[in-house]
N, CA and C of each residue as an Amber inpcrd file, in Angstrom:
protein
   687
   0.8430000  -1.1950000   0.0000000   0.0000000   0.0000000   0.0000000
   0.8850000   1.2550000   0.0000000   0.1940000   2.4890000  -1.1680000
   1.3930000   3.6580000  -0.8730000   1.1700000   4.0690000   0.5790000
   2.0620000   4.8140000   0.7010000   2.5870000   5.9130000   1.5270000
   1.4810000   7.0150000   1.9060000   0.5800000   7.3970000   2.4800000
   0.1850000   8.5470000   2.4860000   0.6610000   9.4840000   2.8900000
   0.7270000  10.8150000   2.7030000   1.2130000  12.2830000   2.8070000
   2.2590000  12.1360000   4.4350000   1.7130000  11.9300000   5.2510000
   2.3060000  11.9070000   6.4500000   2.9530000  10.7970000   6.5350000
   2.6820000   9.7070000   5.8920000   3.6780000   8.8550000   5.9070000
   4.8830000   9.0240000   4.8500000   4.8010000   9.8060000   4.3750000
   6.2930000  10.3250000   3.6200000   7.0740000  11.2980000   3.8020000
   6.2410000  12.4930000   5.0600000   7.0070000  13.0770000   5.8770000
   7.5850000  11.9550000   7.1250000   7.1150000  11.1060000   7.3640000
   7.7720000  10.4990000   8.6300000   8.4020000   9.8360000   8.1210000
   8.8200000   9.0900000   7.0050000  10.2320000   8.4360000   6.3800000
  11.1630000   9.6310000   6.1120000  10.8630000  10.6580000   5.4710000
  11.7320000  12.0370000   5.1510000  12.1090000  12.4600000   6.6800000
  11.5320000  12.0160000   8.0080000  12.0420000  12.6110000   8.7490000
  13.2810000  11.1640000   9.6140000  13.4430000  10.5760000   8.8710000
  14.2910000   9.5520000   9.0470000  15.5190000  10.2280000   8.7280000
  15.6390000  11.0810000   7.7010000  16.8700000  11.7080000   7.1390000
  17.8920000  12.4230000   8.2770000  17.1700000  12.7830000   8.9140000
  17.6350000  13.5210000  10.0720000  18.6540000  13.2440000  10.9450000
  19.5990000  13.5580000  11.2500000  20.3260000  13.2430000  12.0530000
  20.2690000  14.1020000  13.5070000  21.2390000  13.3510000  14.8240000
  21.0320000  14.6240000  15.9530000  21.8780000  15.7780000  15.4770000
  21.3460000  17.1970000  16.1660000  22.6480000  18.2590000  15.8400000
  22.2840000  18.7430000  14.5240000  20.9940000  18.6090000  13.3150000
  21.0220000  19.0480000  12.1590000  20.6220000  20.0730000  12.3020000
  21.1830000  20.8810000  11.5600000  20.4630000  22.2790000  11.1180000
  19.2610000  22.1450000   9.9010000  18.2540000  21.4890000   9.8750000
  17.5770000  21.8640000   8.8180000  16.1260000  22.6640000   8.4250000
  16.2140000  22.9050000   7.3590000  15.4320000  23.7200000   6.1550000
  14.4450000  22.7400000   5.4840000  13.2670000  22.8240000   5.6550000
  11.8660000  22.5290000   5.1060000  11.2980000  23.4790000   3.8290000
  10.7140000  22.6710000   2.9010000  10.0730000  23.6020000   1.8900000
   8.2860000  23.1820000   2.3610000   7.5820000  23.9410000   1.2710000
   6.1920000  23.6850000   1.9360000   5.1640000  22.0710000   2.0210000
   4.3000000  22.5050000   2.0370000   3.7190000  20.9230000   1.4420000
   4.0940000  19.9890000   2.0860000   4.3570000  18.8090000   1.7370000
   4.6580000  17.2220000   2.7140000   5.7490000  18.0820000   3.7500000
   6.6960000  18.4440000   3.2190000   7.6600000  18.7020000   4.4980000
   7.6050000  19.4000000   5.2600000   6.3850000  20.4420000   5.6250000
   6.2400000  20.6100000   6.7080000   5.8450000  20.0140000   7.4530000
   5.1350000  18.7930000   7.0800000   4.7720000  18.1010000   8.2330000
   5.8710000  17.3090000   8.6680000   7.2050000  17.4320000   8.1980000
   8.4410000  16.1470000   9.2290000   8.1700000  16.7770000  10.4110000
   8.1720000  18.0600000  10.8250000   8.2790000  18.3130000  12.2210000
   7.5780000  17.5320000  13.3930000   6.5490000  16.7150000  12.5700000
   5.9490000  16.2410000  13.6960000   5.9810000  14.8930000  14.0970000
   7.4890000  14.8140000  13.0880000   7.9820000  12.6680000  13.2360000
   9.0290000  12.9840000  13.6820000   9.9550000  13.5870000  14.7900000
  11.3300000  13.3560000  14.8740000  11.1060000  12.2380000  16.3530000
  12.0610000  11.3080000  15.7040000  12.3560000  10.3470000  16.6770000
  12.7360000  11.3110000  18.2010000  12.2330000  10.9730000  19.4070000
  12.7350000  10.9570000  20.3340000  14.0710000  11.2430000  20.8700000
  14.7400000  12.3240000  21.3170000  16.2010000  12.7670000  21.5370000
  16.8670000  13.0990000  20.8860000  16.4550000  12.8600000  19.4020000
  17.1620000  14.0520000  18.9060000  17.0980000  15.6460000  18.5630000
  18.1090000  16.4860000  18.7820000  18.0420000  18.0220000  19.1190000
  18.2120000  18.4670000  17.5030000  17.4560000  18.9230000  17.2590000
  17.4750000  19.4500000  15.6440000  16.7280000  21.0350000  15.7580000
  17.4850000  21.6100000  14.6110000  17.4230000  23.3210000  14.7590000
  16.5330000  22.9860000  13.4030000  15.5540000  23.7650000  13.2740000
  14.7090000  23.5820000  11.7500000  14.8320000  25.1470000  11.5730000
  15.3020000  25.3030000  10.1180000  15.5630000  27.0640000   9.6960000
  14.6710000  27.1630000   8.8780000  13.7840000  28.7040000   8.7710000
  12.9410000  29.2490000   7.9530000  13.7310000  30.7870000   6.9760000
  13.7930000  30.1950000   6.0710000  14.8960000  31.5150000   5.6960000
  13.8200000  32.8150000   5.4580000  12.8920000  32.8880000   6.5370000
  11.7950000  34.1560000   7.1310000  12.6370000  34.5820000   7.8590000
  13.5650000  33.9430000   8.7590000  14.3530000  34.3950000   9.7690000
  13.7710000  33.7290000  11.1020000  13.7800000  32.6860000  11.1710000
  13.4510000  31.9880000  12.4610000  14.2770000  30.6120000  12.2250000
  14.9560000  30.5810000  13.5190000  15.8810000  29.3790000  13.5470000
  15.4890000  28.8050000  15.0230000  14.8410000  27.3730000  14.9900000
  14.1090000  26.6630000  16.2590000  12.5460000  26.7040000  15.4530000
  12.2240000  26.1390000  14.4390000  10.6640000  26.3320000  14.4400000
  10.5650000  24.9730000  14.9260000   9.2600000  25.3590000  15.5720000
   8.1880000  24.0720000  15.9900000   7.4000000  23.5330000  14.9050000
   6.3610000  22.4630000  15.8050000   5.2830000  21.9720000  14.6350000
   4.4820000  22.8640000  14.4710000   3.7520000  22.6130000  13.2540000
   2.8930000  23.5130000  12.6520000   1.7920000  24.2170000  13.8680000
   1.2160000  25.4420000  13.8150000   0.3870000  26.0640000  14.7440000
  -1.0020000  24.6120000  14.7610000  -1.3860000  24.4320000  16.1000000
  -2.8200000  23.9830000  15.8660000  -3.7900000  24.8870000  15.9340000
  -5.0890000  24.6110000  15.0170000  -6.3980000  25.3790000  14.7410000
  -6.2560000  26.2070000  15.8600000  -6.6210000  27.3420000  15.7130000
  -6.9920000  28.2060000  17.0220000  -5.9550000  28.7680000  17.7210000
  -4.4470000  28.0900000  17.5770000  -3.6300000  29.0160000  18.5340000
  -2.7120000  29.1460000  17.4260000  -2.8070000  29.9690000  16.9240000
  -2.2850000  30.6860000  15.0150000  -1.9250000  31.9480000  15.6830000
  -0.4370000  32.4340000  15.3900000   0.0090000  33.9120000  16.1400000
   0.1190000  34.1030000  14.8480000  -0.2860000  35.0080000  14.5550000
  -0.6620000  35.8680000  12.6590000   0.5300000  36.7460000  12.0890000
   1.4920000  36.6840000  13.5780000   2.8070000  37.2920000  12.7670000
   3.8700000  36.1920000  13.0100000   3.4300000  35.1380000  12.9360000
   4.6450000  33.9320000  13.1060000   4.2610000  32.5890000  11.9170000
   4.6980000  32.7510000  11.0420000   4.6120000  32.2140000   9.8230000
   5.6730000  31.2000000   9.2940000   5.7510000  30.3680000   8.4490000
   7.0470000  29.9250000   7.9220000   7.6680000  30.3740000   6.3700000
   8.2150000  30.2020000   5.7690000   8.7630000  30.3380000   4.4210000
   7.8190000  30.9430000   3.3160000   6.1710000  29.4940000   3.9380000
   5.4900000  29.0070000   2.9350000   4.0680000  30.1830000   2.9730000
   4.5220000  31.0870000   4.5570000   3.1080000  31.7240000   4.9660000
   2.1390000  30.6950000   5.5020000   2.7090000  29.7290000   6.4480000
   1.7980000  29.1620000   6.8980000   1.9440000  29.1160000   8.4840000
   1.0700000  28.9780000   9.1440000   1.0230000  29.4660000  10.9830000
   2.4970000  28.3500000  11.1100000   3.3620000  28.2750000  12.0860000
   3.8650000  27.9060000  12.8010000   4.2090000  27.6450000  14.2380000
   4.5450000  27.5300000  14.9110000   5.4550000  27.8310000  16.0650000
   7.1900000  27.8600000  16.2400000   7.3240000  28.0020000  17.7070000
   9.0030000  28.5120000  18.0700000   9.0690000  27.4910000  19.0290000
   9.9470000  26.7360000  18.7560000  10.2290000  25.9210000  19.7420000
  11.1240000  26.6640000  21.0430000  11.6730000  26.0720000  22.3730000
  11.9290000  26.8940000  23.0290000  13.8350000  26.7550000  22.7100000
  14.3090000  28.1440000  23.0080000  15.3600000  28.5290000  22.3770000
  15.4560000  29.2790000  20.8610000  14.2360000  29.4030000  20.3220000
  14.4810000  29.7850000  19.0440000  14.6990000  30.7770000  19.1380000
  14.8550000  31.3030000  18.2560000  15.9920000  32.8540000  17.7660000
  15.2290000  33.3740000  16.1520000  15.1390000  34.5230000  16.3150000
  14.6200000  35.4570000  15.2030000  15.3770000  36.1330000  14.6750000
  15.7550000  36.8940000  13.1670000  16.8410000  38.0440000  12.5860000
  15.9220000  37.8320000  11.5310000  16.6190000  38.5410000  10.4110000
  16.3680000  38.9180000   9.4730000  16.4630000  37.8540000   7.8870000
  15.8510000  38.2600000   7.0840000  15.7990000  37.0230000   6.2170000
  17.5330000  37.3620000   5.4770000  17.8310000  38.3970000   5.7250000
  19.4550000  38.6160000   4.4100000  20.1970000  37.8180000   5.7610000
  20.2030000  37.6910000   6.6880000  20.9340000  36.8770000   7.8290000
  20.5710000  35.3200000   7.6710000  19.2530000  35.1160000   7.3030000
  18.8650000  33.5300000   7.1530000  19.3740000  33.1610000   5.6260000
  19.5730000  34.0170000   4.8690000  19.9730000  33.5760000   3.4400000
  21.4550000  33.5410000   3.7260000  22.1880000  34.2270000   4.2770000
  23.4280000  33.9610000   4.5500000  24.0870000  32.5630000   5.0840000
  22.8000000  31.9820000   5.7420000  23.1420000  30.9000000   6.3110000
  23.1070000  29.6140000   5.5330000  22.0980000  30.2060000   4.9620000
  21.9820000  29.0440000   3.6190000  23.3920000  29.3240000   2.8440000
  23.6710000  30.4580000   2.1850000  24.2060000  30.4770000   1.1030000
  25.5730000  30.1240000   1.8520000  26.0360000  30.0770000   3.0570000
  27.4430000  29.9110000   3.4120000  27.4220000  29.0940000   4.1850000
  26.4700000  27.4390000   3.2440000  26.5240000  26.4250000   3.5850000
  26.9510000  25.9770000   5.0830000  25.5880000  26.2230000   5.3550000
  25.3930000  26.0090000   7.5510000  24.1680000  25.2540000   7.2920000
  23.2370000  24.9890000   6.4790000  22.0430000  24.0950000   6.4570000
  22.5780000  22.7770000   5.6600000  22.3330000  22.0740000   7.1440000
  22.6870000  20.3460000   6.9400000  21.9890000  19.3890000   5.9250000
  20.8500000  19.8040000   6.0010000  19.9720000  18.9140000   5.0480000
  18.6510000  20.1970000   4.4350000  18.1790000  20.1180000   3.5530000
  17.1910000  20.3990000   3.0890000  16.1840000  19.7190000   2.3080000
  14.9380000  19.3930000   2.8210000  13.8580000  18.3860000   2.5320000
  12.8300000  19.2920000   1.7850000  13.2020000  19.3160000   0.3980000
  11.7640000  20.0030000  -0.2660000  10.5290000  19.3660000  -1.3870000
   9.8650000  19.8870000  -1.4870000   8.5620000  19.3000000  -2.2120000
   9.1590000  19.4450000  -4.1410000   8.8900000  18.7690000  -4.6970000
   9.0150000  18.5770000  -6.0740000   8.2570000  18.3990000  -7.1630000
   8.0930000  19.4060000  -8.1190000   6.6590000  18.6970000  -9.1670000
   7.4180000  17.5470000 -10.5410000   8.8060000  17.3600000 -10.5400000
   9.4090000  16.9630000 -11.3490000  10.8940000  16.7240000 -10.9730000
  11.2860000  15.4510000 -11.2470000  12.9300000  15.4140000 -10.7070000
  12.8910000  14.2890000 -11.6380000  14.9930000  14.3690000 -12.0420000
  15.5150000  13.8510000 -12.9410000  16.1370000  12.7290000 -12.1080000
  16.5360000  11.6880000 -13.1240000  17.8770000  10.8520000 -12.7350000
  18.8300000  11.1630000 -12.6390000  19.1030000  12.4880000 -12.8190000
  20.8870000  13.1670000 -13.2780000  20.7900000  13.8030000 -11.7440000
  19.3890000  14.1210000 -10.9970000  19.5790000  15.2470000  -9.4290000
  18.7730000  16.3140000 -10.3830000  18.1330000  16.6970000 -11.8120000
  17.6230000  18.0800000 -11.7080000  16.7260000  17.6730000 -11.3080000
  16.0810000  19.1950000 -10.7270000  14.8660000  19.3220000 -10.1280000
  14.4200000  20.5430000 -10.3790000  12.8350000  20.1590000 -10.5580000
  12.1170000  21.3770000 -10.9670000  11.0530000  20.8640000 -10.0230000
  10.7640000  22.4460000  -8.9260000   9.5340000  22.6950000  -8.1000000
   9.3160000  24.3880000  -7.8280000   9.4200000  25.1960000  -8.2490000
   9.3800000  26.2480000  -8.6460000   8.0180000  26.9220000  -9.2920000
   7.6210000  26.6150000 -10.6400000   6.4290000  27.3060000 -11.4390000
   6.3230000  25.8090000 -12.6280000   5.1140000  26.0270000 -13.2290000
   4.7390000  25.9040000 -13.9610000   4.1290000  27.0100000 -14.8560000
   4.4960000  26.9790000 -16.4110000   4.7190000  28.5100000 -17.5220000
   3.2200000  28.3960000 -17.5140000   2.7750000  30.0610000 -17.2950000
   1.2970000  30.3690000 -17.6050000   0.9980000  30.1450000 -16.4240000
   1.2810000  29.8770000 -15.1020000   0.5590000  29.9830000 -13.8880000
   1.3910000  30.7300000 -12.9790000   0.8600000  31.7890000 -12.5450000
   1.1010000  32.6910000 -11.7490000   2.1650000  32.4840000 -10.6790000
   3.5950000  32.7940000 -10.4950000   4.1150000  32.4550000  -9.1030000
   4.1340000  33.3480000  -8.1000000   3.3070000  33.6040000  -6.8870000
   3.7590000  34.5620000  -5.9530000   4.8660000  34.8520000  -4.7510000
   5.7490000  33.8080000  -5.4980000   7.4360000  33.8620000  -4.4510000
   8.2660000  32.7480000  -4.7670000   8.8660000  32.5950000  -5.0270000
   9.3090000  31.6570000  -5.4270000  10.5680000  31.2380000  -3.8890000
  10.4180000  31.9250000  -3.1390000  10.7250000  31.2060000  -1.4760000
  12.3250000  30.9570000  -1.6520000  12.9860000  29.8650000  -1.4070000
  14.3930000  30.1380000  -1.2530000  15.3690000  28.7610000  -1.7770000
  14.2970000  27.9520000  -2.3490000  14.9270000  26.9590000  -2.4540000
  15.5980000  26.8500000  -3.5690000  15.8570000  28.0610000  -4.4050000
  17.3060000  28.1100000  -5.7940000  18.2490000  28.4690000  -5.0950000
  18.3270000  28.9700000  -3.1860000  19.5370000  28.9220000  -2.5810000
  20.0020000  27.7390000  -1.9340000  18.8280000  27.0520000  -1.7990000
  19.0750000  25.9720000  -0.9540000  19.5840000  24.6330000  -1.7360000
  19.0700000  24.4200000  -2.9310000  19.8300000  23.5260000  -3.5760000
  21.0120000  23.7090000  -3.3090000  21.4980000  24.3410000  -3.7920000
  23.0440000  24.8650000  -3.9140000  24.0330000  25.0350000  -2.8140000
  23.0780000  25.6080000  -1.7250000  24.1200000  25.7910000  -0.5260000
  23.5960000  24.8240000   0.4970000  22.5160000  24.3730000   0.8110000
  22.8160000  23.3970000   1.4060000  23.2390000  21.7830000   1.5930000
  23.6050000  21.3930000   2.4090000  24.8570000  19.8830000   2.5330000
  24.1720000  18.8230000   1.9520000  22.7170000  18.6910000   1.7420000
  21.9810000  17.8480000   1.4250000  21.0110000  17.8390000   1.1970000
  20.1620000  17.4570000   0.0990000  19.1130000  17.2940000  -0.5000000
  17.9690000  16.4340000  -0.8640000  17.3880000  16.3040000  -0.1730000
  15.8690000  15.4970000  -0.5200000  14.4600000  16.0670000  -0.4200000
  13.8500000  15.1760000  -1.4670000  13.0840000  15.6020000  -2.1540000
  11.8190000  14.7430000  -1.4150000  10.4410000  15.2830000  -1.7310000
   9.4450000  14.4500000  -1.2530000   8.1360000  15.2920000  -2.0620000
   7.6740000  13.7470000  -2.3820000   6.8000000  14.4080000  -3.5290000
   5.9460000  12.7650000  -3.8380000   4.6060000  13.4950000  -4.5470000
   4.0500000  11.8980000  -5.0160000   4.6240000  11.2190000  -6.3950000
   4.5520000   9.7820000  -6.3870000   5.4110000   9.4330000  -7.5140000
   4.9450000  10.0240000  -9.0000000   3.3790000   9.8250000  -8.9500000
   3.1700000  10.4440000 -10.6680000   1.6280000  11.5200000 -10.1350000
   1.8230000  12.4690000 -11.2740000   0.8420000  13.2560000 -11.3200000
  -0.6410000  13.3070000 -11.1470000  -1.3420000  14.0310000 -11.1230000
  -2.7190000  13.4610000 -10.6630000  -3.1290000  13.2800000 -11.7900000
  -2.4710000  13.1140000 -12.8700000  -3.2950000  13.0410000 -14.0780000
  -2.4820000  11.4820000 -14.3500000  -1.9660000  11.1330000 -13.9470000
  -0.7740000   9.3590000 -13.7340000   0.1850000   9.6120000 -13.8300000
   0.5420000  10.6040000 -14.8290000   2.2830000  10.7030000 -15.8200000
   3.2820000  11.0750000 -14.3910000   4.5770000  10.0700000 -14.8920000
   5.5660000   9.9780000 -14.1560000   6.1300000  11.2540000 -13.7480000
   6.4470000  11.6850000 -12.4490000   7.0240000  12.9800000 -12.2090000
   8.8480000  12.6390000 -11.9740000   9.3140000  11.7550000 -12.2930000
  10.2460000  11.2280000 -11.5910000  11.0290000  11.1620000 -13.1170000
  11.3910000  11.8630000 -14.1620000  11.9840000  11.7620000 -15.5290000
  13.9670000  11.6010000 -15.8140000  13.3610000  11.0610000 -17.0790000
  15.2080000  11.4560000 -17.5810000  15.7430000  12.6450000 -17.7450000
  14.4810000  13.4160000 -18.2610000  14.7110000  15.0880000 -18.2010000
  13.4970000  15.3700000 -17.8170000  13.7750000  16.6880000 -17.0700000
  12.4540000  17.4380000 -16.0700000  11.7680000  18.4960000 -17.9170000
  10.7230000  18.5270000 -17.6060000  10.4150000  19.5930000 -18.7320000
   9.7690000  20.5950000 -17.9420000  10.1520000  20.7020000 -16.8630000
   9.0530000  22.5820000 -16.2560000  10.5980000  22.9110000 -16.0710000
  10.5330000  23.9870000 -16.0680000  11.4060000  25.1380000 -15.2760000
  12.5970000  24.7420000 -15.0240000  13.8320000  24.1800000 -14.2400000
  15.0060000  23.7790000 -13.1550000  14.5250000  25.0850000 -12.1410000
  14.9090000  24.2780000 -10.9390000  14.6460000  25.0490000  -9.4890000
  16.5820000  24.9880000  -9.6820000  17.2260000  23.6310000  -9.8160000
  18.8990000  23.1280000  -9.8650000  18.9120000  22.2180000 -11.0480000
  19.9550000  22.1260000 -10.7510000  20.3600000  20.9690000 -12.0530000
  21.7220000  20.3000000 -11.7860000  21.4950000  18.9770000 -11.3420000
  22.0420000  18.0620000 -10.6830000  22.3530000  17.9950000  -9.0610000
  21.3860000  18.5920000  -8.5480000  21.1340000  19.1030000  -7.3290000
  21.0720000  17.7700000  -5.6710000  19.9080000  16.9430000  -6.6520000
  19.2860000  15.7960000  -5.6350000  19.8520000  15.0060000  -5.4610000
  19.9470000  14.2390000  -3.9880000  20.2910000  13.0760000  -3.4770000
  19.3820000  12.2360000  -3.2500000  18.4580000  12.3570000  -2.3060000
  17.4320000  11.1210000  -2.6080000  15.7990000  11.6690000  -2.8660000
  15.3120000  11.1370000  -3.5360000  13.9510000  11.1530000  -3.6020000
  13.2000000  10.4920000  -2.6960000  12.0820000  10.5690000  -2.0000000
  11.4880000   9.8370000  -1.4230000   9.9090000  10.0560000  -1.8750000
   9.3750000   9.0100000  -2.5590000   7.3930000   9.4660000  -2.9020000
   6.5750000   8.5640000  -2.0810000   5.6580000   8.4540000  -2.6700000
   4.6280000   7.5000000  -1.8570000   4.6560000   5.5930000  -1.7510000
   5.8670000   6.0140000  -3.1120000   5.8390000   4.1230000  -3.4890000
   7.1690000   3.7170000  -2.9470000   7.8730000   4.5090000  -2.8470000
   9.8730000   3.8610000  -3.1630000  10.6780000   5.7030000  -3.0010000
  11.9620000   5.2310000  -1.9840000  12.8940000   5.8820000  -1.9000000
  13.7780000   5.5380000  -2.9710000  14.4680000   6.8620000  -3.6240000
  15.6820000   6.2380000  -4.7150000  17.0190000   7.2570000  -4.4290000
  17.9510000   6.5090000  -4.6320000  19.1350000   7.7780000  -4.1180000
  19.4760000   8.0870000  -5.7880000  20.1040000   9.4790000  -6.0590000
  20.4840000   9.3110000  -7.2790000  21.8740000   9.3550000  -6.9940000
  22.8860000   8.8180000  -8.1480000  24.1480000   8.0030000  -8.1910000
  24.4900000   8.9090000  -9.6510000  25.6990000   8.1120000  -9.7260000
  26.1980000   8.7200000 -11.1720000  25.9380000   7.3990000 -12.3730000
  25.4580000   6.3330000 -11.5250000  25.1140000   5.5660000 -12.3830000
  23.7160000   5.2000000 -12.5550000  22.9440000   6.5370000 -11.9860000
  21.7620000   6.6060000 -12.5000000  20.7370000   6.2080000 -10.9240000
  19.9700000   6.2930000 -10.9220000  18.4370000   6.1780000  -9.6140000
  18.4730000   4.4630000  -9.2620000  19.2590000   4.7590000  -7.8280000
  19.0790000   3.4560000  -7.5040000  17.9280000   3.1060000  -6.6770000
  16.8650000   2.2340000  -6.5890000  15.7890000   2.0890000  -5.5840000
  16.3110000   1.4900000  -4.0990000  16.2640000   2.0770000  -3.1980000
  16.3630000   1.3220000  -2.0840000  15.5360000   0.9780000  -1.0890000
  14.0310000   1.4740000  -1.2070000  13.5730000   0.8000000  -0.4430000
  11.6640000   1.2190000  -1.2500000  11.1330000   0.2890000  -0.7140000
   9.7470000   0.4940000  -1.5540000   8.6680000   0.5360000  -0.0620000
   7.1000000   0.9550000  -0.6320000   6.1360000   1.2260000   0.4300000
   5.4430000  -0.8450000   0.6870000   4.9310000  -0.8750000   1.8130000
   4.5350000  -2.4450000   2.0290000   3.4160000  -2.1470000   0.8950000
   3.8380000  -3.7640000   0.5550000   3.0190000  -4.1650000  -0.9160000
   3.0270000  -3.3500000  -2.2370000   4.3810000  -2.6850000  -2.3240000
   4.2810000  -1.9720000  -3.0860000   6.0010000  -2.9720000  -4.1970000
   5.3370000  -3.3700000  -5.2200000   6.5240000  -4.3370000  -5.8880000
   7.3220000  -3.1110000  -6.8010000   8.6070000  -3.8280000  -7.6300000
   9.6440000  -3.2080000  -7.7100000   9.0780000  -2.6740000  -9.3580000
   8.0860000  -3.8020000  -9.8670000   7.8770000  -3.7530000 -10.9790000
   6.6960000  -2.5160000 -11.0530000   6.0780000  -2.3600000  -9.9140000
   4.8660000  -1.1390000  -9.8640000   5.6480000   0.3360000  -9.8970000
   7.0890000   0.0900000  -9.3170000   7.8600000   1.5270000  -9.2840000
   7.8210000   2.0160000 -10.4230000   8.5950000   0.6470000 -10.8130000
   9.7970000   1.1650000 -12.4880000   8.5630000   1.1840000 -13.2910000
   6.8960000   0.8010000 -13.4680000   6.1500000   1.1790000 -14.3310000
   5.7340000   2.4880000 -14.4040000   5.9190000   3.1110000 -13.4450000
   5.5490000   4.5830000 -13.3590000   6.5740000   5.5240000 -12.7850000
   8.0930000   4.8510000 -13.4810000   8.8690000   5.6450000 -13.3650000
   9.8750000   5.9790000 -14.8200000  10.3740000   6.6790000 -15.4140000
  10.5430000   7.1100000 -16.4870000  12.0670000   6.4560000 -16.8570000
  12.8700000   7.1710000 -15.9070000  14.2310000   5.9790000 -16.3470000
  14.4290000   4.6250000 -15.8800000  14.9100000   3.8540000 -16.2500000
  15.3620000   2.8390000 -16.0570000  16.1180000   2.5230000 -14.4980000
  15.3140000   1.6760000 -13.4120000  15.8990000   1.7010000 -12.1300000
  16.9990000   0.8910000 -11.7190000  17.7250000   1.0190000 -10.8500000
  18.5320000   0.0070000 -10.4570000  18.3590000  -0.4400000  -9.2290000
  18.2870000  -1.5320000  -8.9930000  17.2290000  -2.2230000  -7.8910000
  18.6450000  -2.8740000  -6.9080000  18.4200000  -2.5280000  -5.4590000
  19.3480000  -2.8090000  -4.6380000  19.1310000  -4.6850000  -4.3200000
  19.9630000  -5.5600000  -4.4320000  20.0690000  -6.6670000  -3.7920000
  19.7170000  -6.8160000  -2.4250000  19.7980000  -5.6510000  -1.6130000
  19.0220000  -5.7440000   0.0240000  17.4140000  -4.7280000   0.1450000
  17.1260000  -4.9580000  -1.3540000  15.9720000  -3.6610000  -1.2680000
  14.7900000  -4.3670000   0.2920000  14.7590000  -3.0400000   0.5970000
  14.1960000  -2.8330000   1.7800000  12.1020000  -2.6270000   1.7820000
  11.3880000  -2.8570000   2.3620000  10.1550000  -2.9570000   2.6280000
   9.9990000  -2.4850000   3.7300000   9.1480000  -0.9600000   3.8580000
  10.1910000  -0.2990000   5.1750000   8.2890000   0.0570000   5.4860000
   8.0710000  -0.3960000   7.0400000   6.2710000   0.2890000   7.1800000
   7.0850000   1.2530000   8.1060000   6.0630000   2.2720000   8.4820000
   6.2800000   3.2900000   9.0710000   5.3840000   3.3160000  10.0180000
   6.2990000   3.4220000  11.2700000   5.0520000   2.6590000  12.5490000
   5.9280000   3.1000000  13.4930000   6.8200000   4.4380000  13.7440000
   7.4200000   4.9220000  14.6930000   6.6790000   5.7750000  15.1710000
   6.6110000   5.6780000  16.8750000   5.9060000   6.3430000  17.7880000
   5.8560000   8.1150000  16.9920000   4.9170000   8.9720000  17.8150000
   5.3120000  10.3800000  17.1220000   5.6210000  11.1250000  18.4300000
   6.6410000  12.1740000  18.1180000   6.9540000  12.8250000  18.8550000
   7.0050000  14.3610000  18.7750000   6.5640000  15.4750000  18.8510000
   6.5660000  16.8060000  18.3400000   8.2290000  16.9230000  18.6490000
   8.0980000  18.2750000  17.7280000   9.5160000  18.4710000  18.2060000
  10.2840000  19.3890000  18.9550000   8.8660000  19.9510000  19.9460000
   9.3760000  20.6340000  20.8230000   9.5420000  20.0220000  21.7990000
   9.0220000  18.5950000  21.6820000   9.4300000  17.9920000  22.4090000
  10.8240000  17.0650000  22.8710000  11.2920000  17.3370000  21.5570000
  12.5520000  16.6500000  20.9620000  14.2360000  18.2700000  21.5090000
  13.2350000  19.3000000  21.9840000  14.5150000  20.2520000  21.4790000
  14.8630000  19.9080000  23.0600000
């Protein structure tokens, strides 16, 4: 069975290590904040200028000037720290963000990635992640495997926009994690009941399938992560 939405933030929040500095884009990844394993101390950066965000605001206790990247309610975990966004882009750009987990409408086998615009539809910010490819230590992606219309989002070449270009390390969607390599998208682990042959049918290049491929359910306790700081 796939993955649903929160279950692909709580594998994406597997990425994590203790001690990370990381950067969330909107969509699935805001919700990792609310899978970090137990004890580990992780700084989550909003290049708004908030370093320590919490999980997302719940209904009703929404502070209307505390937002994330995406303009969506948040919280501050305790210790967080506020400045300015040319201070939070600095941090990005002079590679201090450990990992960055963003949403994708299209990614290559080579690492491009396009999540940015689609031509003829309006963008009202395009947010920070043409810095974050680039400057930060690591990259993954989280996104559903094919479009709502079926077609594979996962290509040999992206055809919207580049956000980067050769940017990505692993993908993670609803069916199968894949790292990309120089010898092309290796699969390493797939969703329960989800076969190798259901990936590679609705995936565009040609996969390379790990000898220990993994069948990974997602059934770790939840922990906020203010509870974690």
């Amino acid at each position: 069975m796939p993955w649903t939405r929160e279950q692909i933030a709580q594998r994406a929040s597997l990425e994590i290590e203790d001690g990370y500095y990381v950067n969330l884009g909107i969509g699935i990844p805001t919700l990792v904040t609310k899978y970090l394993p137990e004890g580990k101390q992780v700084f989550f950066q909003s290049e708004n200028g908030l370093l320590g965000m919490g999980p997302p605001a719940k209904e009703g206790e929404e502070d209307i000037d505390l937002v994330n990247a995406g303009k969506q309610y948040t919280t501050m975990a305790p210790g967080a720290v506020l400045f300015s966004s040319a201070e939070s882009f600095a941090m990005i750009r002079g590679g201090h963000i450990d990992l960055a987990i963003l949403g994708g409408m299209e990614a290559a086998a080579n690492g491009d990635l396009a999540n940015f615009m689609i031509p003829g539809v309006m963008v009202k910010g395009m947010g920070g992640a043409m810095d974050l490819v680039y400057g930060a230590k690591r990259i993954v992606v989280v996104m559903d495997h094919v479009s709502k219309h079926g077609a594979p989002k996962i290509l040999n070449r992206c055809s919207l926009p580049l956000t980067g270009k050769g940017v990505v390390n692993r993908i993670i969607t609803d069916l199968a994690v894949m790292d990309v390599t120089k010898n092309g998208l290796v699969l390493i682990e797939v969703a329960p009941g989800v076969s190798t042959q259901d990936v590679q049918a609705c995936t565009e290049p040609e996969l390379i399938i790990l000898d220990q491929l993994q069948e990974r359910q997602m059934d770790s306790p939840l922990v906020s992560a203010q509870g974690s700081q």
